[in-house]
PDB file of C-alpha atoms and ligand atoms in Angstrom:
ATOM      1  CA  UNK A   4     108.730 -52.880  27.139  1.00 42.00           C
ATOM      2  CA  UNK A   5     105.700 -52.720  29.337  1.00 42.00           C
ATOM      3  CA  UNK A   6     102.622 -51.417  27.676  1.00 44.00           C
ATOM      4  CA  UNK A   7      99.482 -50.584  29.561  1.00 43.00           C
ATOM      5  CA  UNK A   8      96.667 -52.537  28.010  1.00 47.00           C
ATOM      6  CA  UNK A   9      93.051 -52.235  28.969  1.00 59.00           C
ATOM      7  CA  UNK A  10      90.463 -54.795  28.031  1.00 72.00           C
ATOM      8  CA  UNK A  11      87.379 -53.024  26.814  1.00 80.00           C
ATOM      9  CA  UNK A  12      84.074 -54.096  28.316  1.00 91.00           C
ATOM     10  CA  UNK A  13      81.826 -56.179  26.075  1.00 94.00           C
ATOM     11  CA  UNK A  14      78.256 -56.167  27.322  1.00 96.00           C
ATOM     12  CA  UNK A  15      75.205 -57.787  25.794  1.00 97.00           C
ATOM     13  CA  UNK A  16      71.580 -56.748  26.240  1.00 98.00           C
ATOM     14  CA  UNK A  17      69.166 -59.637  25.731  1.00 98.00           C
ATOM     15  CA  UNK A  18      65.395 -59.301  25.583  1.00 97.00           C
ATOM     16  CA  UNK A  19      62.406 -59.491  23.269  1.00 96.00           C
ATOM     17  CA  UNK A  20      61.438 -56.661  20.902  1.00 95.00           C
ATOM     18  CA  UNK A  21      60.049 -53.789  22.930  1.00 93.00           C
ATOM     19  CA  UNK A  22      61.949 -54.704  26.105  1.00 95.00           C
ATOM     20  CA  UNK A  23      63.818 -51.399  25.946  1.00 93.00           C
ATOM     21  CA  UNK A  24      67.242 -52.593  24.786  1.00 95.00           C
ATOM     22  CA  UNK A  25      67.781 -49.582  22.524  1.00 92.00           C
ATOM     23  CA  UNK A  26      66.592 -47.050  25.113  1.00 91.00           C
ATOM     24  CA  UNK A  27      68.786 -48.525  27.828  1.00 95.00           C
ATOM     25  CA  UNK A  28      71.805 -48.971  25.538  1.00 95.00           C
ATOM     26  CA  UNK A  29      71.686 -45.266  24.677  1.00 92.00           C
ATOM     27  CA  UNK A  30      71.539 -44.324  28.371  1.00 94.00           C
ATOM     28  CA  UNK A  31      74.505 -46.592  29.150  1.00 94.00           C
ATOM     29  CA  UNK A  32      76.398 -45.104  26.228  1.00 94.00           C
ATOM     30  CA  UNK A  33      75.944 -41.614  27.669  1.00 93.00           C
ATOM     31  CA  UNK A  34      76.741 -42.584  31.250  1.00 94.00           C
ATOM     32  CA  UNK A  35      79.743 -44.860  30.700  1.00 94.00           C
ATOM     33  CA  UNK A  36      81.144 -43.661  27.362  1.00 93.00           C
ATOM     34  CA  UNK A  37      80.574 -47.075  25.826  1.00 94.00           C
ATOM     35  CA  UNK A  38      79.580 -47.554  22.207  1.00 94.00           C
ATOM     36  CA  UNK A  39      76.076 -48.851  21.469  1.00 95.00           C
ATOM     37  CA  UNK A  40      76.201 -51.383  18.699  1.00 95.00           C
ATOM     38  CA  UNK A  41      72.737 -52.254  17.383  1.00 95.00           C
ATOM     39  CA  UNK A  42      72.599 -54.795  14.579  1.00 96.00           C
ATOM     40  CA  UNK A  43      69.008 -53.617  13.926  1.00 95.00           C
ATOM     41  CA  UNK A  44      70.273 -50.053  13.333  1.00 94.00           C
ATOM     42  CA  UNK A  45      73.184 -51.306  11.214  1.00 95.00           C
ATOM     43  CA  UNK A  46      70.806 -53.419   9.125  1.00 96.00           C
ATOM     44  CA  UNK A  47      68.308 -50.552   8.708  1.00 94.00           C
ATOM     45  CA  UNK A  48      71.188 -48.346   7.520  1.00 95.00           C
ATOM     46  CA  UNK A  49      72.217 -51.055   5.025  1.00 95.00           C
ATOM     47  CA  UNK A  50      68.607 -51.296   3.782  1.00 95.00           C
ATOM     48  CA  UNK A  51      68.395 -47.507   3.393  1.00 95.00           C
ATOM     49  CA  UNK A  52      71.720 -47.419   1.542  1.00 96.00           C
ATOM     50  CA  UNK A  53      70.649 -50.279  -0.740  1.00 96.00           C
ATOM     51  CA  UNK A  54      73.844 -52.299  -0.171  1.00 94.00           C
ATOM     52  CA  UNK A  55      73.840 -56.030  -1.108  1.00 92.00           C
ATOM     53  CA  UNK A  56      73.463 -56.901   2.606  1.00 92.00           C
ATOM     54  CA  UNK A  57      70.587 -54.452   2.908  1.00 94.00           C
ATOM     55  CA  UNK A  58      68.842 -55.893  -0.147  1.00 94.00           C
ATOM     56  CA  UNK A  59      69.172 -59.410   1.338  1.00 92.00           C
ATOM     57  CA  UNK A  60      67.843 -58.267   4.720  1.00 95.00           C
ATOM     58  CA  UNK A  61      64.892 -56.053   3.753  1.00 95.00           C
ATOM     59  CA  UNK A  62      62.093 -58.584   3.203  1.00 95.00           C
ATOM     60  CA  UNK A  63      63.186 -60.758   6.143  1.00 97.00           C
ATOM     61  CA  UNK A  64      63.057 -57.749   8.470  1.00 96.00           C
ATOM     62  CA  UNK A  65      59.653 -56.669   7.173  1.00 94.00           C
ATOM     63  CA  UNK A  66      58.324 -60.164   7.917  1.00 95.00           C
ATOM     64  CA  UNK A  67      59.786 -60.148  11.436  1.00 95.00           C
ATOM     65  CA  UNK A  68      62.215 -63.012  10.796  1.00 96.00           C
ATOM     66  CA  UNK A  69      65.928 -63.139  11.528  1.00 97.00           C
ATOM     67  CA  UNK A  70      68.452 -62.056   8.911  1.00 97.00           C
ATOM     68  CA  UNK A  71      71.020 -64.773   8.079  1.00 97.00           C
ATOM     69  CA  UNK A  72      73.974 -65.146  10.428  1.00 97.00           C
ATOM     70  CA  UNK A  73      76.413 -64.554   7.543  1.00 95.00           C
ATOM     71  CA  UNK A  74      74.887 -61.188   6.666  1.00 96.00           C
ATOM     72  CA  UNK A  75      74.681 -60.024  10.281  1.00 96.00           C
ATOM     73  CA  UNK A  76      78.192 -61.222  11.136  1.00 95.00           C
ATOM     74  CA  UNK A  77      79.726 -59.450   8.148  1.00 93.00           C
ATOM     75  CA  UNK A  78      78.070 -56.182   9.156  1.00 93.00           C
ATOM     76  CA  UNK A  79      79.017 -56.586  12.812  1.00 93.00           C
ATOM     77  CA  UNK A  80      82.661 -57.581  12.181  1.00 90.00           C
ATOM     78  CA  UNK A  81      83.011 -54.488  10.034  1.00 90.00           C
ATOM     79  CA  UNK A  82      81.689 -52.255  12.784  1.00 92.00           C
ATOM     80  CA  UNK A  83      83.765 -53.997  15.500  1.00 89.00           C
ATOM     81  CA  UNK A  84      86.888 -53.090  13.518  1.00 87.00           C
ATOM     82  CA  UNK A  85      86.192 -49.379  14.118  1.00 88.00           C
ATOM     83  CA  UNK A  86      88.681 -47.635  16.403  1.00 88.00           C
ATOM     84  CA  UNK A  87      85.939 -46.168  18.611  1.00 90.00           C
ATOM     85  CA  UNK A  88      84.804 -49.576  19.897  1.00 89.00           C
ATOM     86  CA  UNK A  89      87.984 -49.737  21.975  1.00 85.00           C
ATOM     87  CA  UNK A  90      86.026 -47.732  24.555  1.00 86.00           C
ATOM     88  CA  UNK A  91      83.931 -50.857  25.142  1.00 91.00           C
ATOM     89  CA  UNK A  92      80.653 -51.890  23.561  1.00 95.00           C
ATOM     90  CA  UNK A  93      77.044 -52.576  24.452  1.00 96.00           C
ATOM     91  CA  UNK A  94      75.663 -55.064  21.989  1.00 97.00           C
ATOM     92  CA  UNK A  95      71.968 -54.376  21.457  1.00 96.00           C
ATOM     93  CA  UNK A  96      70.175 -57.043  19.426  1.00 95.00           C
ATOM     94  CA  UNK A  97      73.244 -59.217  18.912  1.00 97.00           C
ATOM     95  CA  UNK A  98      73.837 -62.123  19.269  1.00 98.00           C
ATOM     96  CA  UNK A  99      70.400 -63.484  18.410  1.00 98.00           C
ATOM     97  CA  UNK A 100      71.237 -67.094  17.514  1.00 98.00           C
ATOM     98  CA  UNK A 101      73.561 -69.798  18.878  1.00 97.00           C
ATOM     99  CA  UNK A 102      75.695 -69.404  15.727  1.00 97.00           C
ATOM    100  CA  UNK A 103      76.087 -65.666  16.321  1.00 98.00           C
ATOM    101  CA  UNK A 104      77.008 -66.245  19.984  1.00 97.00           C
ATOM    102  CA  UNK A 105      79.727 -68.700  18.974  1.00 96.00           C
ATOM    103  CA  UNK A 106      81.027 -66.371  16.277  1.00 95.00           C
ATOM    104  CA  UNK A 107      81.171 -63.519  18.793  1.00 95.00           C
ATOM    105  CA  UNK A 108      83.153 -65.621  21.277  1.00 93.00           C
ATOM    106  CA  UNK A 109      85.573 -66.468  18.432  1.00 92.00           C
ATOM    107  CA  UNK A 110      85.883 -62.851  17.293  1.00 90.00           C
ATOM    108  CA  UNK A 111      86.639 -61.683  20.836  1.00 91.00           C
ATOM    109  CA  UNK A 112      89.080 -64.514  21.561  1.00 91.00           C
ATOM    110  CA  UNK A 113      91.334 -63.239  18.752  1.00 87.00           C
ATOM    111  CA  UNK A 114      91.971 -60.074  20.755  1.00 83.00           C
ATOM    112  CA  UNK A 115      91.963 -61.760  24.161  1.00 87.00           C
ATOM    113  CA  UNK A 116      88.520 -60.403  25.015  1.00 89.00           C
ATOM    114  CA  UNK A 117      85.458 -62.035  26.515  1.00 92.00           C
ATOM    115  CA  UNK A 118      81.828 -61.154  27.106  1.00 95.00           C
ATOM    116  CA  UNK A 119      81.813 -59.374  30.486  1.00 95.00           C
ATOM    117  CA  UNK A 120      78.085 -59.576  31.123  1.00 96.00           C
ATOM    118  CA  UNK A 121      74.985 -60.648  29.243  1.00 97.00           C
ATOM    119  CA  UNK A 122      72.049 -58.819  30.776  1.00 98.00           C
ATOM    120  CA  UNK A 123      68.591 -60.260  30.237  1.00 97.00           C
ATOM    121  CA  UNK A 124      65.767 -57.693  30.349  1.00 97.00           C
ATOM    122  CA  UNK A 125      62.836 -59.589  31.860  1.00 96.00           C
ATOM    123  CA  UNK A 126      59.418 -58.462  30.584  1.00 96.00           C
ATOM    124  CA  UNK A 127      55.854 -59.720  29.951  1.00 93.00           C
ATOM    125  CA  UNK A 128      55.397 -60.876  26.377  1.00 87.00           C
ATOM    126  CA  UNK A 129      51.887 -59.534  25.971  1.00 84.00           C
ATOM    127  CA  UNK A 130      52.884 -56.019  26.936  1.00 91.00           C
ATOM    128  CA  UNK A 131      55.607 -56.098  24.275  1.00 93.00           C
ATOM    129  CA  UNK A 132      53.257 -56.292  21.300  1.00 94.00           C
ATOM    130  CA  UNK A 133      51.393 -53.197  22.513  1.00 93.00           C
ATOM    131  CA  UNK A 134      54.628 -51.320  23.174  1.00 92.00           C
ATOM    132  CA  UNK A 135      56.138 -52.072  19.781  1.00 94.00           C
ATOM    133  CA  UNK A 136      52.965 -51.472  17.775  1.00 94.00           C
ATOM    134  CA  UNK A 137      52.458 -47.947  19.134  1.00 93.00           C
ATOM    135  CA  UNK A 138      55.978 -46.582  19.118  1.00 94.00           C
ATOM    136  CA  UNK A 139      57.370 -43.778  17.001  1.00 96.00           C
ATOM    137  CA  UNK A 140      60.290 -41.359  17.174  1.00 95.00           C
ATOM    138  CA  UNK A 141      60.999 -37.733  16.382  1.00 97.00           C
ATOM    139  CA  UNK A 142      62.689 -37.599  12.972  1.00 96.00           C
ATOM    140  CA  UNK A 143      64.848 -34.674  14.111  1.00 97.00           C
ATOM    141  CA  UNK A 144      66.199 -35.608  17.560  1.00 94.00           C
ATOM    142  CA  UNK A 145      65.257 -39.296  17.884  1.00 90.00           C
ATOM    143  CA  UNK A 146      63.167 -38.870  21.058  1.00 91.00           C
ATOM    144  CA  UNK A 147      60.940 -41.925  21.502  1.00 90.00           C
ATOM    145  CA  UNK A 148      57.134 -41.755  21.916  1.00 93.00           C
ATOM    146  CA  UNK A 149      54.161 -44.104  22.106  1.00 93.00           C
ATOM    147  CA  UNK A 150      50.607 -43.504  20.809  1.00 94.00           C
ATOM    148  CA  UNK A 151      49.004 -44.157  24.205  1.00 92.00           C
ATOM    149  CA  UNK A 152      51.890 -44.708  26.662  1.00 88.00           C
ATOM    150  CA  UNK A 153      53.853 -41.540  25.924  1.00 91.00           C
ATOM    151  CA  UNK A 154      52.183 -39.210  23.420  1.00 96.00           C
ATOM    152  CA  UNK A 155      53.676 -35.802  22.623  1.00 97.00           C
ATOM    153  CA  UNK A 156      52.330 -33.073  24.934  1.00 97.00           C
ATOM    154  CA  UNK A 157      51.167 -31.058  21.899  1.00 97.00           C
ATOM    155  CA  UNK A 158      49.874 -33.132  18.995  1.00 95.00           C
ATOM    156  CA  UNK A 159      52.391 -33.317  16.164  1.00 96.00           C
ATOM    157  CA  UNK A 160      55.217 -31.499  17.995  1.00 98.00           C
ATOM    158  CA  UNK A 161      58.232 -33.090  19.658  1.00 98.00           C
ATOM    159  CA  UNK A 162      58.411 -32.200  23.386  1.00 97.00           C
ATOM    160  CA  UNK A 163      62.182 -32.195  23.289  1.00 96.00           C
ATOM    161  CA  UNK A 164      63.187 -30.295  20.139  1.00 97.00           C
ATOM    162  CA  UNK A 165      59.929 -28.896  18.708  1.00 98.00           C
ATOM    163  CA  UNK A 166      60.344 -30.957  15.524  1.00 97.00           C
ATOM    164  CA  UNK A 167      57.179 -31.782  13.603  1.00 98.00           C
ATOM    165  CA  UNK A 168      58.274 -34.828  11.571  1.00 98.00           C
ATOM    166  CA  UNK A 169      58.039 -38.318  13.096  1.00 98.00           C
ATOM    167  CA  UNK A 170      59.117 -41.805  12.017  1.00 95.00           C
ATOM    168  CA  UNK A 171      57.692 -45.283  12.554  1.00 94.00           C
ATOM    169  CA  UNK A 172      59.670 -48.432  11.762  1.00 92.00           C
ATOM    170  CA  UNK A 173      58.161 -50.540   8.971  1.00 90.00           C
ATOM    171  CA  UNK A 174      58.237 -53.586  11.269  1.00 93.00           C
ATOM    172  CA  UNK A 175      56.591 -51.912  14.277  1.00 94.00           C
ATOM    173  CA  UNK A 176      53.070 -53.270  13.802  1.00 93.00           C
ATOM    174  CA  UNK A 177      51.209 -55.910  15.845  1.00 92.00           C
ATOM    175  CA  UNK A 178      51.512 -58.722  13.301  1.00 94.00           C
ATOM    176  CA  UNK A 179      55.246 -58.339  12.743  1.00 94.00           C
ATOM    177  CA  UNK A 180      55.814 -57.813  16.465  1.00 94.00           C
ATOM    178  CA  UNK A 181      54.272 -61.255  17.121  1.00 94.00           C
ATOM    179  CA  UNK A 182      56.565 -62.848  14.533  1.00 95.00           C
ATOM    180  CA  UNK A 183      59.564 -61.110  16.136  1.00 95.00           C
ATOM    181  CA  UNK A 184      58.522 -62.379  19.579  1.00 96.00           C
ATOM    182  CA  UNK A 185      58.293 -65.901  18.204  1.00 96.00           C
ATOM    183  CA  UNK A 186      61.744 -65.604  16.640  1.00 96.00           C
ATOM    184  CA  UNK A 187      63.045 -64.333  19.976  1.00 97.00           C
ATOM    185  CA  UNK A 188      61.696 -67.305  21.924  1.00 96.00           C
ATOM    186  CA  UNK A 189      62.758 -69.887  19.351  1.00 97.00           C
ATOM    187  CA  UNK A 190      66.246 -68.622  18.567  1.00 97.00           C
ATOM    188  CA  UNK A 191      67.428 -65.993  21.029  1.00 97.00           C
ATOM    189  CA  UNK A 192      66.019 -66.928  24.463  1.00 96.00           C
ATOM    190  CA  UNK A 193      68.150 -70.130  24.508  1.00 97.00           C
ATOM    191  CA  UNK A 194      71.228 -67.861  24.694  1.00 97.00           C
ATOM    192  CA  UNK A 195      70.239 -67.041  28.287  1.00 97.00           C
ATOM    193  CA  UNK A 196      71.312 -70.574  29.240  1.00 96.00           C
ATOM    194  CA  UNK A 197      74.530 -70.204  27.200  1.00 95.00           C
ATOM    195  CA  UNK A 198      75.579 -67.109  29.134  1.00 97.00           C
ATOM    196  CA  UNK A 199      74.469 -68.621  32.447  1.00 97.00           C
ATOM    197  CA  UNK A 200      76.822 -71.537  31.757  1.00 96.00           C
ATOM    198  CA  UNK A 201      79.635 -69.079  31.022  1.00 94.00           C
ATOM    199  CA  UNK A 202      78.912 -67.433  34.393  1.00 96.00           C
ATOM    200  CA  UNK A 203      78.205 -63.971  32.956  1.00 96.00           C
ATOM    201  CA  UNK A 204      74.403 -63.858  32.991  1.00 97.00           C
ATOM    202  CA  UNK A 205      72.601 -61.043  34.822  1.00 97.00           C
ATOM    203  CA  UNK A 206      68.821 -60.539  34.898  1.00 97.00           C
ATOM    204  CA  UNK A 207      66.970 -57.277  35.411  1.00 97.00           C
ATOM    205  CA  UNK A 208      63.218 -56.731  35.868  1.00 96.00           C
ATOM    206  CA  UNK A 209      62.462 -54.433  32.935  1.00 96.00           C
ATOM    207  CA  UNK A 210      58.739 -53.751  33.472  1.00 94.00           C
ATOM    208  CA  UNK A 211      59.292 -50.690  35.680  1.00 92.00           C
ATOM    209  CA  UNK A 212      60.229 -47.077  35.005  1.00 92.00           C
ATOM    210  CA  UNK A 213      63.025 -46.345  32.513  1.00 92.00           C
ATOM    211  CA  UNK A 214      65.075 -44.569  35.189  1.00 95.00           C
ATOM    212  CA  UNK A 215      64.826 -47.467  37.671  1.00 96.00           C
ATOM    213  CA  UNK A 216      65.866 -49.981  35.029  1.00 97.00           C
ATOM    214  CA  UNK A 217      68.750 -47.711  34.031  1.00 97.00           C
ATOM    215  CA  UNK A 218      69.895 -47.639  37.668  1.00 97.00           C
ATOM    216  CA  UNK A 219      69.805 -51.441  37.926  1.00 97.00           C
ATOM    217  CA  UNK A 220      71.782 -51.772  34.685  1.00 97.00           C
ATOM    218  CA  UNK A 221      74.205 -49.062  35.760  1.00 96.00           C
ATOM    219  CA  UNK A 222      75.117 -51.030  38.885  1.00 96.00           C
ATOM    220  CA  UNK A 223      75.987 -54.062  36.751  1.00 95.00           C
ATOM    221  CA  UNK A 224      77.895 -52.071  34.131  1.00 94.00           C
ATOM    222  CA  UNK A 225      79.865 -50.128  36.760  1.00 93.00           C
ATOM    223  CA  UNK A 226      81.333 -53.454  37.945  1.00 90.00           C
ATOM    224  CA  UNK A 227      82.502 -54.144  34.377  1.00 87.00           C
ATOM    225  CA  UNK A 228      84.007 -50.790  33.587  1.00 81.00           C
ATOM    226  CA  UNK A 229      85.790 -50.375  36.901  1.00 70.00           C
TER     227      UNK A 229
HETATM  228  P1  ADP B 329      63.824 -55.348  18.032  1.00 68.65           P
HETATM  229  O1  ADP B 329      64.798 -55.855  19.043  1.00 68.65           O
HETATM  230  O2  ADP B 329      62.899 -54.311  18.565  1.00 68.65           O
HETATM  231  O3  ADP B 329      63.115 -56.458  17.313  1.00 68.65           O
HETATM  232  P2  ADP B 329      65.973 -54.568  16.181  1.00 68.65           P
HETATM  233  O4  ADP B 329      66.133 -53.190  15.661  1.00 68.65           O
HETATM  234  O5  ADP B 329      67.004 -55.103  17.100  1.00 68.65           O
HETATM  235  O6  ADP B 329      64.543 -54.559  16.874  1.00 68.65           O
HETATM  236  O7  ADP B 329      65.830 -55.595  14.964  1.00 68.65           O
HETATM  237  C1  ADP B 329      64.957 -55.378  13.889  1.00 68.65           C
HETATM  238  C2  ADP B 329      65.062 -56.538  12.884  1.00 68.65           C
HETATM  239  O8  ADP B 329      66.398 -56.584  12.345  1.00 68.65           O
HETATM  240  C3  ADP B 329      64.840 -57.935  13.465  1.00 68.65           C
HETATM  241  O9  ADP B 329      63.468 -58.271  13.524  1.00 68.65           O
HETATM  242  C4  ADP B 329      65.626 -58.805  12.468  1.00 68.65           C
HETATM  243  O10 ADP B 329      64.916 -58.998  11.277  1.00 68.65           O
HETATM  244  C5  ADP B 329      66.827 -57.928  12.151  1.00 68.65           C
HETATM  245  N1  ADP B 329      67.983 -58.195  13.054  1.00 68.65           N
HETATM  246  C6  ADP B 329      68.534 -57.330  13.944  1.00 68.65           C
HETATM  247  N2  ADP B 329      69.576 -57.889  14.582  1.00 68.65           N
HETATM  248  C7  ADP B 329      69.685 -59.159  14.094  1.00 68.65           C
HETATM  249  C8  ADP B 329      70.549 -60.257  14.358  1.00 68.65           C
HETATM  250  N3  ADP B 329      71.531 -60.168  15.274  1.00 68.65           N
HETATM  251  N4  ADP B 329      70.364 -61.415  13.666  1.00 68.65           N
HETATM  252  C9  ADP B 329      69.385 -61.523  12.757  1.00 68.65           C
HETATM  253  N5  ADP B 329      68.526 -60.539  12.450  1.00 68.65           N
HETATM  254  C10 ADP B 329      68.667 -59.362  13.109  1.00 68.65           C
END
């Protein structure tokens, strides 16, 4: 019997902390109906829930280091088993090491899938520390702000939903941001060459306006989702 099978798109966003991976992944999720899969978000949820994985990850995350491949892979494999990911996924913050990239290729091969595109967001390092150190979000609707780059129009009130409570990530300070940048260059940037070799690397200038970057990414993703 002939069954119609579709291969869901698997897209990776690569880039240092502050490059805008999360912002762009959410926009792509809305536009293309893909699922954003952020290992940072999954780990923060595990920390908040106090699971064994979360307890192992907490101090490493606060220091700006990378959580062990085993911990991250267990969390990711769990999430990849969800039925909703059949729509296709945008991996935001994963893989971050050569071991994770290999494990991902193995995980996908089991279901006949492959990475469709790994998109590198190209940014200036120095600007990243400033971006990360000043960012905060509305606790109600999640709208993102920045102390100097994008303050709320009225102090203490979210422009989008009127909420008055805001959140800052524990690791969004200048010192930890520098450690995260170092980890990125030492362990994650080498993956750019890995995906170039596989013929799936795309690069996008990510220093411009959010909307322009979203357009550039959209063009690449449209090719993947047909
Ligand atoms: P950013 O990309 O802005 O640094 P994330 O939310 O992606 O933020 O990650 C926050 C922290 O979570 C990282 O500094 C690291 O400690 C941990 N983390 C997230 N994803 C991974 C991963 N794939 N491997 C190891 N550690 C990770």
